[in-house]
Every structure is written in structure tokens, then in C-alpha cells.
Amino acid sequence: MELCNVLKYDRSLYPGKAVFFYKTDGNDFVPLEAEINRIRGQKAGFTEAFTPQFKSKNLAPQNLAHCNPLILEECYAPPNVEHIYCRFSLRVQANSLKPAGCSDPEVFALLEELAVTFKECAGYKELATRYCKNLLLGTWLWRNQNTGNTQIEIKTSLGNCYQIANTRQLAWDSSWPADAQEVLDELSQEVHKALTDPTVFWHSDITAQIETAFCQELYPSQTFGEKSAQGEASKQFAKVKCVDGRYAVSFNSVKIGAALQSIDDWWVDDAAKLLRVHEYGADKELGIARRSPESERSFYSLFVNVEQYLTELKKQLSEPEYFISPNIYYLFAVLIKGGMFQKKAEAKSKSKSKTIEQA
């Protein structure tokens, strides 16, 4: 199969912003606010004293002892508060069953047939289970996972409530206790139904109760903006304005989505880490692409083999147990993420440029 000039998929996972708050005897929702601190930072960076060639700069002894004034936003649990809460909503839709836009009817029909066959082979169940693992493990809390014992509660639009008493007792690749495994299985069934049935409107409300130490530091999302103005904090957090005018620190929805989509361990056999689903397998820790074009494991390198994967899946339908290639799981994980997957129409672009030059 060749890539079309127009090919796009709407995403299937729609997380909202995750808001931090705490509770008091008289209020079940008190927004957790950031505070601005002015500190005297140390001049301790490499470039303060060395050139790129590792030669020492001509400095007076006191130059490196001077402070570097900084204005930062920081976030701490208030005194006498034992638990901090973080809450967000998640909506799931069956948008990977067919393209949201495709310029080639044959390709559209082929991709739709692939999704139907993948569904018949129970492929979506594995993906649903992986997303739910990240929900129940609190992966979306990022650095706050190490704050303290954490309870996760998920209320779904079907009227069910699922709870994990302590995420610290669970791990991605370990055997889960029977009660936690039951929660995972039942929640996965709901998400699987939402991923495979376009008539289902499914959403959930997820809340983490985080045990904190006295005035424990917390880590919301940081914003990326223009250079801060004079007197403004150089590091600022994402925030949500509450009805009373106060601002609660938060995670942006993209960061929540990144955590839920950290399911790609198909990028190499016996992978040691889970990557966020990405067309080129971006590994943010090391700053490299695990699925580079040269590896022939990139999304586009695999996507052109759709006919081959469709044949493989159809053969599996006649088997007593289904075995689905890791490459196929990865392809559908990218389609669930959504995006624009077409190639540039080079021939048309060149012809247009020639026409313009002639005119």
C-alpha cells in the first residue's frame, strides 16, 4: 500500500486537564496554588567557568561566588494536609476503526477492513489493557508517583467505580494481586468496548489520592512561553482558574495523554523501557529515535505493509488462539493516537511551481 496525499485519523483518547487540590473539614475542593519564590541561585554551571574547549576562563575568585537571582514558581503541600488529590476526566471514542479523511477510496476500504479484522482477533483488548494499566498505576502523575502511597479511584459513565488501594504495590510487568487484576480486567472491558463500538459514548473520572509528607514539594506541568518579563517568574506552572478566582496548579492534557500512551515496548525484542507511542519511537530520556527510518521499524515503514498484515490477521481467525504481530499492535496504537499520515504530493507541487514560473 502507498501512502495517500490525504490521510488522517482522529485521536481516540481525550484526556482533560488534571487539577491538583486538597480537602479540609469544611471544603472538599481547595485548589492547590503555586507560590512565587525569589532565591539566590548558585553559579555552578560548566559555562560559568569553562569554554567549550574545556579551558578555564580568566575569572577573579569572587566571580563564581556571586549569586544568580532567580524568580521561580514552586508548589508545596500546605502544612497539616496529609493528602493531595489530582483529578482529570478521560473520554474514549472508536476513531481508529476508519480514517477521518482519505483521498484514496481503495486505501480507505483497506484500512477499514484491517481494523475490523484486528477487532475480530481481539487486538483492541491488549491495547485497552495497556491504557488501563497506566491509569491504575498512576503513571500520569509523573514525578509525583514518588511522593507517597497513592490510591486511584475511577468512576465510569456506566456507573461503575474501580479502585486501587495503593499503586506502590503494583508494577507494570509484575503479577498483580487478584483484586487489582479483577479491577484491571473489568475496566479494560469498558475501554475495549469504547475503542471498538462507534455508538458508545464512554467517559470516566479519575482521581488520585496522594499521601504527602509535611510541606512536600509537588510537580505540576511547567509552561513553555516567551522569555519572562522583568519581575516575572522564569519557571511557571500550568494552572486552571476556579470559580472563586483562585488558580489551581495542573497537568496539561498533552502530558496526561503522553503518560497513557506510554505502552510501546514493541520497538525491540525484550525492550527494557516503555516508550510513548510515536511514529519514530522518540526516546526523550536519551534524545534519540528508537524507530529511525534506517531501522525499518518506523510507523511509515510498517504502515505500507498493511496488505501483508491483513493477510496475517485473516489467517489468525482460523486458529484456536490468536497471535498478533507486535508491529500490528504498534500500528494501531499510533492510529489511536491519531494524526496526519499522508505523504507530500511532490509531483503536483513541482508542476505548480513550474506553472507559476512560466506565468
Short mmCIF file of C-alpha atoms in Angstrom, two decimals:
data_model
loop_
_atom_site.label_atom_id
_atom_site.label_comp_id
_atom_site.label_asym_id
_atom_site.label_seq_id
_atom_site.Cartn_x
_atom_site.Cartn_y
_atom_site.Cartn_z
CA MET A 1 0.00 0.00 0.00
CA GLU A 2 1.19 3.50 -0.81
CA LEU A 3 0.58 6.49 1.42
CA CYS A 4 -2.14 8.84 0.18
CA ASN A 5 -1.89 12.54 -0.44
CA VAL A 6 -4.51 12.95 2.29
CA LEU A 7 -4.74 10.51 5.20
CA LYS A 8 -5.67 11.37 8.76
CA TYR A 9 -7.10 9.76 11.89
CA ASP A 10 -8.86 11.50 14.73
CA ARG A 11 -7.45 10.55 18.12
CA SER A 12 -9.39 8.08 20.26
CA LEU A 13 -8.25 9.18 23.73
CA TYR A 14 -9.37 12.58 25.02
CA PRO A 15 -7.93 13.33 28.47
CA GLY A 16 -8.78 16.60 30.19
CA LYS A 17 -6.58 18.75 32.40
CA ALA A 18 -5.60 17.17 35.71
CA VAL A 19 -6.19 19.56 38.61
CA PHE A 20 -4.43 19.44 41.99
CA PHE A 21 -6.42 20.20 45.14
CA TYR A 22 -6.79 19.23 48.79
CA LYS A 23 -9.60 18.85 51.28
CA THR A 24 -10.40 20.41 54.64
CA ASP A 25 -13.10 19.73 57.21
CA GLY A 26 -15.28 22.40 55.63
CA ASN A 27 -14.39 22.10 51.93
CA ASP A 28 -13.92 19.11 49.62
CA PHE A 29 -12.11 21.15 46.98
CA VAL A 30 -9.44 23.65 47.90
CA PRO A 31 -7.24 24.47 44.86
CA LEU A 32 -3.55 23.82 45.34
CA GLU A 33 -1.86 27.09 44.43
CA ALA A 34 1.66 27.87 43.34
CA GLU A 35 3.84 30.28 45.27
CA ILE A 36 6.48 32.64 43.88
CA ASN A 37 9.91 32.43 45.47
CA ARG A 38 12.89 34.69 44.91
CA ILE A 39 16.12 32.84 45.52
CA ARG A 40 19.84 33.40 45.16
CA GLY A 41 20.92 30.70 42.77
CA GLN A 42 24.45 29.41 42.60
CA LYS A 43 26.75 29.95 39.66
CA ALA A 44 27.64 26.29 39.23
CA GLY A 45 27.19 25.60 35.52
CA PHE A 46 30.01 24.43 33.26
CA THR A 47 29.91 27.53 31.07
CA GLU A 48 30.32 29.80 34.09
CA ALA A 49 33.98 28.84 34.35
CA PHE A 50 34.95 26.91 31.21
CA THR A 51 35.00 27.47 27.46
CA PRO A 52 33.54 24.83 25.10
CA GLN A 53 37.13 23.63 24.64
CA PHE A 54 37.31 22.90 28.39
CA LYS A 55 39.73 25.74 29.07
CA SER A 56 39.22 27.78 32.22
CA LYS A 57 38.06 31.34 31.79
CA ASN A 58 40.03 34.27 33.16
CA LEU A 59 37.96 34.90 36.29
CA ALA A 60 38.56 36.51 39.63
CA PRO A 61 38.00 34.18 42.61
CA GLN A 62 34.89 36.08 43.70
CA ASN A 63 33.20 35.86 40.29
CA LEU A 64 31.96 32.32 40.88
CA ALA A 65 30.85 33.09 44.41
CA HIS A 66 28.32 35.72 43.33
CA CYS A 67 24.68 34.70 43.39
CA ASN A 68 22.38 34.42 40.39
CA PRO A 69 18.98 35.92 41.42
CA LEU A 70 16.05 33.81 40.24
CA ILE A 71 12.26 34.12 40.42
CA LEU A 72 10.55 30.72 40.38
CA GLU A 73 7.11 29.26 40.90
CA GLU A 74 7.10 26.35 43.32
CA CYS A 75 4.38 24.14 44.73
CA TYR A 76 4.19 22.53 48.17
CA ALA A 77 1.57 20.70 50.16
CA PRO A 78 0.11 23.06 52.81
CA PRO A 79 1.00 22.37 56.46
CA ASN A 80 -1.23 19.84 58.24
CA VAL A 81 -2.56 18.45 54.96
CA GLU A 82 -1.98 14.70 54.73
CA HIS A 83 -3.33 14.06 51.23
CA ILE A 84 -3.21 15.90 47.92
CA TYR A 85 -5.68 14.99 45.20
CA CYS A 86 -5.22 15.09 41.43
CA ARG A 87 -8.26 14.61 39.20
CA PHE A 88 -8.98 14.52 35.48
CA SER A 89 -11.53 13.12 33.03
CA LEU A 90 -10.99 10.78 30.09
CA ARG A 91 -13.21 10.27 27.06
CA VAL A 92 -12.67 7.34 24.66
CA GLN A 93 -14.03 7.06 21.12
CA ALA A 94 -13.77 4.41 18.39
CA ASN A 95 -11.96 6.65 15.91
CA SER A 96 -9.29 4.15 14.83
CA LEU A 97 -11.81 1.95 13.02
CA LYS A 98 -11.51 4.06 9.87
CA PRO A 99 -9.68 7.17 8.65
CA ALA A 100 -11.19 10.59 9.35
CA GLY A 101 -10.01 11.64 5.90
CA CYS A 102 -8.53 9.73 2.97
CA SER A 103 -8.01 10.76 -0.66
CA ASP A 104 -7.93 7.16 -1.98
CA PRO A 105 -11.14 5.06 -1.67
CA GLU A 106 -9.21 1.80 -2.05
CA VAL A 107 -6.85 2.68 0.79
CA PHE A 108 -9.83 3.77 2.92
CA ALA A 109 -11.54 0.39 2.38
CA LEU A 110 -8.31 -1.49 3.07
CA LEU A 111 -7.67 0.31 6.37
CA GLU A 112 -11.27 -0.15 7.45
CA GLU A 113 -11.05 -3.89 6.73
CA LEU A 114 -7.78 -4.09 8.67
CA ALA A 115 -9.41 -2.51 11.73
CA VAL A 116 -12.40 -4.86 11.56
CA THR A 117 -10.13 -7.90 11.32
CA PHE A 118 -7.90 -6.60 14.13
CA LYS A 119 -11.03 -6.22 16.26
CA GLU A 120 -12.17 -9.78 15.42
CA CYS A 121 -8.75 -11.05 16.52
CA ALA A 122 -9.24 -9.30 19.90
CA GLY A 123 -6.34 -6.97 19.20
CA TYR A 124 -8.01 -3.98 20.83
CA LYS A 125 -8.22 -5.87 24.13
CA GLU A 126 -4.44 -5.79 24.54
CA LEU A 127 -4.29 -2.07 23.81
CA ALA A 128 -7.18 -1.33 26.18
CA THR A 129 -5.42 -3.29 28.93
CA ARG A 130 -2.23 -1.29 28.44
CA TYR A 131 -4.01 2.07 28.64
CA CYS A 132 -5.83 0.94 31.77
CA LYS A 133 -2.59 -0.20 33.38
CA ASN A 134 -1.23 3.31 33.07
CA LEU A 135 -4.45 4.71 34.51
CA LEU A 136 -4.39 2.39 37.52
CA LEU A 137 -0.65 2.64 38.14
CA GLY A 138 -0.84 6.43 38.27
CA THR A 139 1.76 6.76 35.50
CA TRP A 140 0.08 10.06 34.61
CA LEU A 141 1.23 11.53 37.95
CA TRP A 142 4.80 11.56 36.60
CA ARG A 143 7.30 12.69 39.29
CA ASN A 144 4.52 12.77 41.89
CA GLN A 145 4.41 8.96 41.80
CA ASN A 146 7.32 9.03 44.26
CA THR A 147 5.59 11.36 46.71
CA GLY A 148 3.90 8.70 48.85
CA ASN A 149 1.31 5.92 48.91
CA THR A 150 -1.29 6.64 46.25
CA GLN A 151 -4.88 5.49 45.88
CA ILE A 152 -6.53 5.60 42.44
CA GLU A 153 -10.31 5.79 42.01
CA ILE A 154 -12.04 5.66 38.61
CA LYS A 155 -15.74 6.34 38.12
CA THR A 156 -17.08 5.49 34.67
CA SER A 157 -20.10 6.60 32.67
CA LEU A 158 -21.54 3.09 33.09
CA GLY A 159 -21.99 3.77 36.81
CA ASN A 160 -19.07 1.60 37.95
CA CYS A 161 -16.37 2.61 40.40
CA TYR A 162 -12.93 0.99 40.35
CA GLN A 163 -10.27 1.46 42.99
CA ILE A 164 -6.62 0.59 43.53
CA ALA A 165 -5.73 0.92 47.21
CA ASN A 166 -2.02 1.62 46.71
CA THR A 167 -0.20 1.93 43.40
CA ARG A 168 3.13 1.27 45.13
CA GLN A 169 2.17 -2.39 45.47
CA LEU A 170 1.89 -2.79 41.69
CA ALA A 171 4.28 -2.68 38.74
CA TRP A 172 3.76 -2.83 35.00
CA ASP A 173 5.41 -6.20 34.37
CA SER A 174 4.69 -7.90 37.71
CA SER A 175 1.89 -10.27 38.64
CA TRP A 176 -0.96 -8.23 40.15
CA PRO A 177 -2.91 -9.39 43.24
CA ALA A 178 -6.27 -10.97 42.45
CA ASP A 179 -8.36 -7.94 43.48
CA ALA A 180 -6.24 -5.50 41.45
CA GLN A 181 -6.24 -7.85 38.45
CA GLU A 182 -10.03 -8.00 38.59
CA VAL A 183 -10.21 -4.20 38.56
CA LEU A 184 -7.85 -4.10 35.57
CA ASP A 185 -9.86 -6.71 33.66
CA GLU A 186 -13.23 -5.05 34.23
CA LEU A 187 -12.03 -1.54 33.44
CA SER A 188 -10.27 -2.84 30.31
CA GLN A 189 -13.53 -4.35 29.10
CA GLU A 190 -15.20 -0.95 29.28
CA VAL A 191 -12.36 0.79 27.45
CA HIS A 192 -12.24 -2.01 24.86
CA LYS A 193 -15.93 -1.54 24.14
CA ALA A 194 -15.44 2.22 23.74
CA LEU A 195 -12.50 1.70 21.35
CA THR A 196 -14.43 -0.71 19.12
CA ASP A 197 -18.06 0.48 19.14
CA PRO A 198 -18.77 3.85 17.48
CA THR A 199 -22.20 4.02 19.15
CA VAL A 200 -20.70 4.06 22.65
CA PHE A 201 -20.06 7.36 24.39
CA TRP A 202 -17.76 6.45 27.30
CA HIS A 203 -16.02 8.67 29.76
CA SER A 204 -14.50 8.35 33.20
CA ASP A 205 -13.48 10.48 36.16
CA ILE A 206 -10.06 9.59 37.59
CA THR A 207 -8.84 10.77 41.00
CA ALA A 208 -5.54 10.06 42.71
CA GLN A 209 -5.22 10.49 46.47
CA ILE A 210 -1.54 11.11 47.18
CA GLU A 211 -0.11 10.74 50.68
CA THR A 212 2.30 13.58 51.36
CA ALA A 213 4.93 14.41 53.94
CA PHE A 214 4.94 17.74 55.78
CA CYS A 215 5.11 20.57 53.18
CA GLN A 216 6.08 18.06 50.48
CA GLU A 217 7.06 19.54 47.12
CA LEU A 218 4.76 18.68 44.20
CA TYR A 219 5.38 18.83 40.46
CA PRO A 220 2.65 20.10 38.09
CA SER A 221 3.24 20.79 34.38
CA GLN A 222 5.55 23.66 33.50
CA THR A 223 4.51 26.10 30.82
CA PHE A 224 6.65 26.92 27.80
CA GLY A 225 6.30 30.53 26.80
CA GLU A 226 8.21 33.55 25.67
CA LYS A 227 11.06 34.96 27.73
CA SER A 228 9.67 36.10 31.07
CA ALA A 229 9.19 39.82 31.57
CA GLN A 230 11.05 41.77 34.22
CA GLY A 231 9.84 40.70 37.67
CA GLU A 232 8.00 37.58 36.40
CA ALA A 233 8.87 34.02 37.35
CA SER A 234 11.17 32.30 34.86
CA LYS A 235 9.59 28.95 35.71
CA GLN A 236 5.78 28.89 35.72
CA PHE A 237 3.23 26.11 36.17
CA ALA A 238 0.15 25.22 34.18
CA LYS A 239 -2.95 26.38 36.04
CA VAL A 240 -6.74 26.21 35.93
CA LYS A 241 -8.87 29.13 37.07
CA CYS A 242 -11.50 28.10 39.61
CA VAL A 243 -14.92 29.70 40.07
CA ASP A 244 -13.70 31.61 43.13
CA GLY A 245 -10.94 33.26 41.09
CA ARG A 246 -8.07 31.21 42.51
CA TYR A 247 -5.74 29.24 40.26
CA ALA A 248 -5.12 25.54 40.86
CA VAL A 249 -1.90 24.05 39.50
CA SER A 250 -2.46 21.31 36.95
CA PHE A 251 -1.15 18.92 34.34
CA ASN A 252 -2.00 19.87 30.78
CA SER A 253 -3.95 17.31 28.77
CA VAL A 254 -1.00 16.55 26.48
CA LYS A 255 1.11 15.41 29.43
CA ILE A 256 -1.70 13.17 30.65
CA GLY A 257 -2.07 11.73 27.16
CA ALA A 258 1.67 11.10 26.92
CA ALA A 259 1.57 9.02 30.09
CA LEU A 260 -1.44 6.96 28.98
CA GLN A 261 0.24 6.27 25.62
CA SER A 262 3.50 5.07 27.18
CA ILE A 263 2.85 1.49 26.05
CA ASP A 264 5.36 0.88 23.25
CA ASP A 265 7.64 -1.97 24.24
CA TRP A 266 7.40 -3.42 20.75
CA TRP A 267 10.25 -1.25 19.41
CA VAL A 268 12.75 -4.04 20.02
CA ASP A 269 12.60 -7.59 21.32
CA ASP A 270 12.73 -7.70 25.13
CA ALA A 271 12.57 -3.90 25.38
CA ALA A 272 13.80 -2.56 28.71
CA LYS A 273 11.53 0.50 28.69
CA LEU A 274 8.10 1.63 27.57
CA LEU A 275 8.10 4.46 25.06
CA ARG A 276 5.35 6.94 24.39
CA VAL A 277 3.69 5.94 21.12
CA HIS A 278 5.43 7.95 18.40
CA GLU A 279 5.94 7.49 14.67
CA TYR A 280 9.72 7.35 15.11
CA GLY A 281 9.88 5.95 18.65
CA ALA A 282 11.19 9.11 20.29
CA ASP A 283 13.09 8.32 23.48
CA LYS A 284 13.00 11.59 25.43
CA GLU A 285 15.44 10.40 28.10
CA LEU A 286 18.25 9.81 25.65
CA GLY A 287 17.12 12.19 22.92
CA ILE A 288 17.19 9.56 20.17
CA ALA A 289 14.70 7.87 17.83
CA ARG A 290 14.30 4.17 18.60
CA ARG A 291 12.33 3.67 15.39
CA SER A 292 14.51 5.61 12.97
CA PRO A 293 13.85 5.20 9.21
CA GLU A 294 17.04 3.13 8.95
CA SER A 295 15.71 0.60 11.46
CA GLU A 296 12.70 -0.13 9.23
CA ARG A 297 10.57 -0.09 12.39
CA SER A 298 9.17 3.40 11.96
CA PHE A 299 5.41 3.79 11.62
CA TYR A 300 5.67 4.68 7.94
CA SER A 301 7.99 1.77 7.15
CA LEU A 302 5.47 -0.63 8.69
CA PHE A 303 2.32 1.12 7.51
CA VAL A 304 2.98 0.37 3.84
CA ASN A 305 2.74 -3.35 4.71
CA VAL A 306 -0.97 -3.16 5.52
CA GLU A 307 -1.92 -5.81 2.92
CA GLN A 308 0.56 -8.23 4.47
CA TYR A 309 -0.76 -7.58 7.99
CA LEU A 310 -4.35 -8.03 6.82
CA THR A 311 -3.44 -11.44 5.40
CA GLU A 312 -1.74 -12.38 8.68
CA LEU A 313 -4.77 -11.40 10.74
CA LYS A 314 -7.20 -13.28 8.50
CA LYS A 315 -5.10 -16.43 8.95
CA GLN A 316 -5.29 -15.97 12.72
CA LEU A 317 -9.10 -16.08 12.60
CA SER A 318 -8.92 -19.80 11.78
CA GLU A 319 -6.52 -20.54 14.65
CA PRO A 320 -7.67 -21.67 18.12
CA GLU A 321 -5.56 -18.91 19.71
CA TYR A 322 -4.75 -15.56 18.16
CA PHE A 323 -1.17 -14.38 17.80
CA ILE A 324 -0.84 -10.79 16.63
CA SER A 325 2.47 -9.35 15.47
CA PRO A 326 3.93 -6.61 17.69
CA ASN A 327 4.14 -4.44 14.57
CA ILE A 328 0.37 -4.59 14.17
CA TYR A 329 -0.22 -3.62 17.81
CA TYR A 330 2.13 -0.69 17.32
CA LEU A 331 0.38 0.46 14.14
CA PHE A 332 -2.99 0.59 15.86
CA ALA A 333 -1.51 2.33 18.89
CA VAL A 334 -0.38 5.11 16.52
CA LEU A 335 -3.80 5.23 14.83
CA ILE A 336 -5.45 5.53 18.25
CA LYS A 337 -3.07 8.41 18.98
CA GLY A 338 -4.25 9.97 15.74
CA GLY A 339 -2.54 12.37 13.37
CA MET A 340 -1.78 13.21 9.75
CA PHE A 341 -0.08 10.33 7.93
CA GLN A 342 -0.07 11.37 4.29
CA LYS A 343 2.94 11.95 2.12
CA LYS A 344 3.64 15.20 0.32
CA ALA A 345 2.37 15.30 -3.24
CA GLU A 346 5.76 16.09 -4.76
CA ALA A 347 4.73 15.79 -8.39
CA LYS A 348 1.82 18.18 -8.02
CA SER A 349 3.94 20.62 -6.03
CA LYS A 350 6.63 20.66 -8.73
CA SER A 351 4.10 21.12 -11.53
CA LYS A 352 2.50 24.01 -9.68
CA SER A 353 5.87 25.70 -9.15
CA LYS A 354 6.67 25.36 -12.86
CA THR A 355 3.32 26.88 -13.78
CA ILE A 356 3.99 29.83 -11.50
CA GLU A 357 7.45 30.36 -13.01
CA GLN A 358 6.05 30.26 -16.55
CA ALA A 359 3.32 32.75 -15.63
#
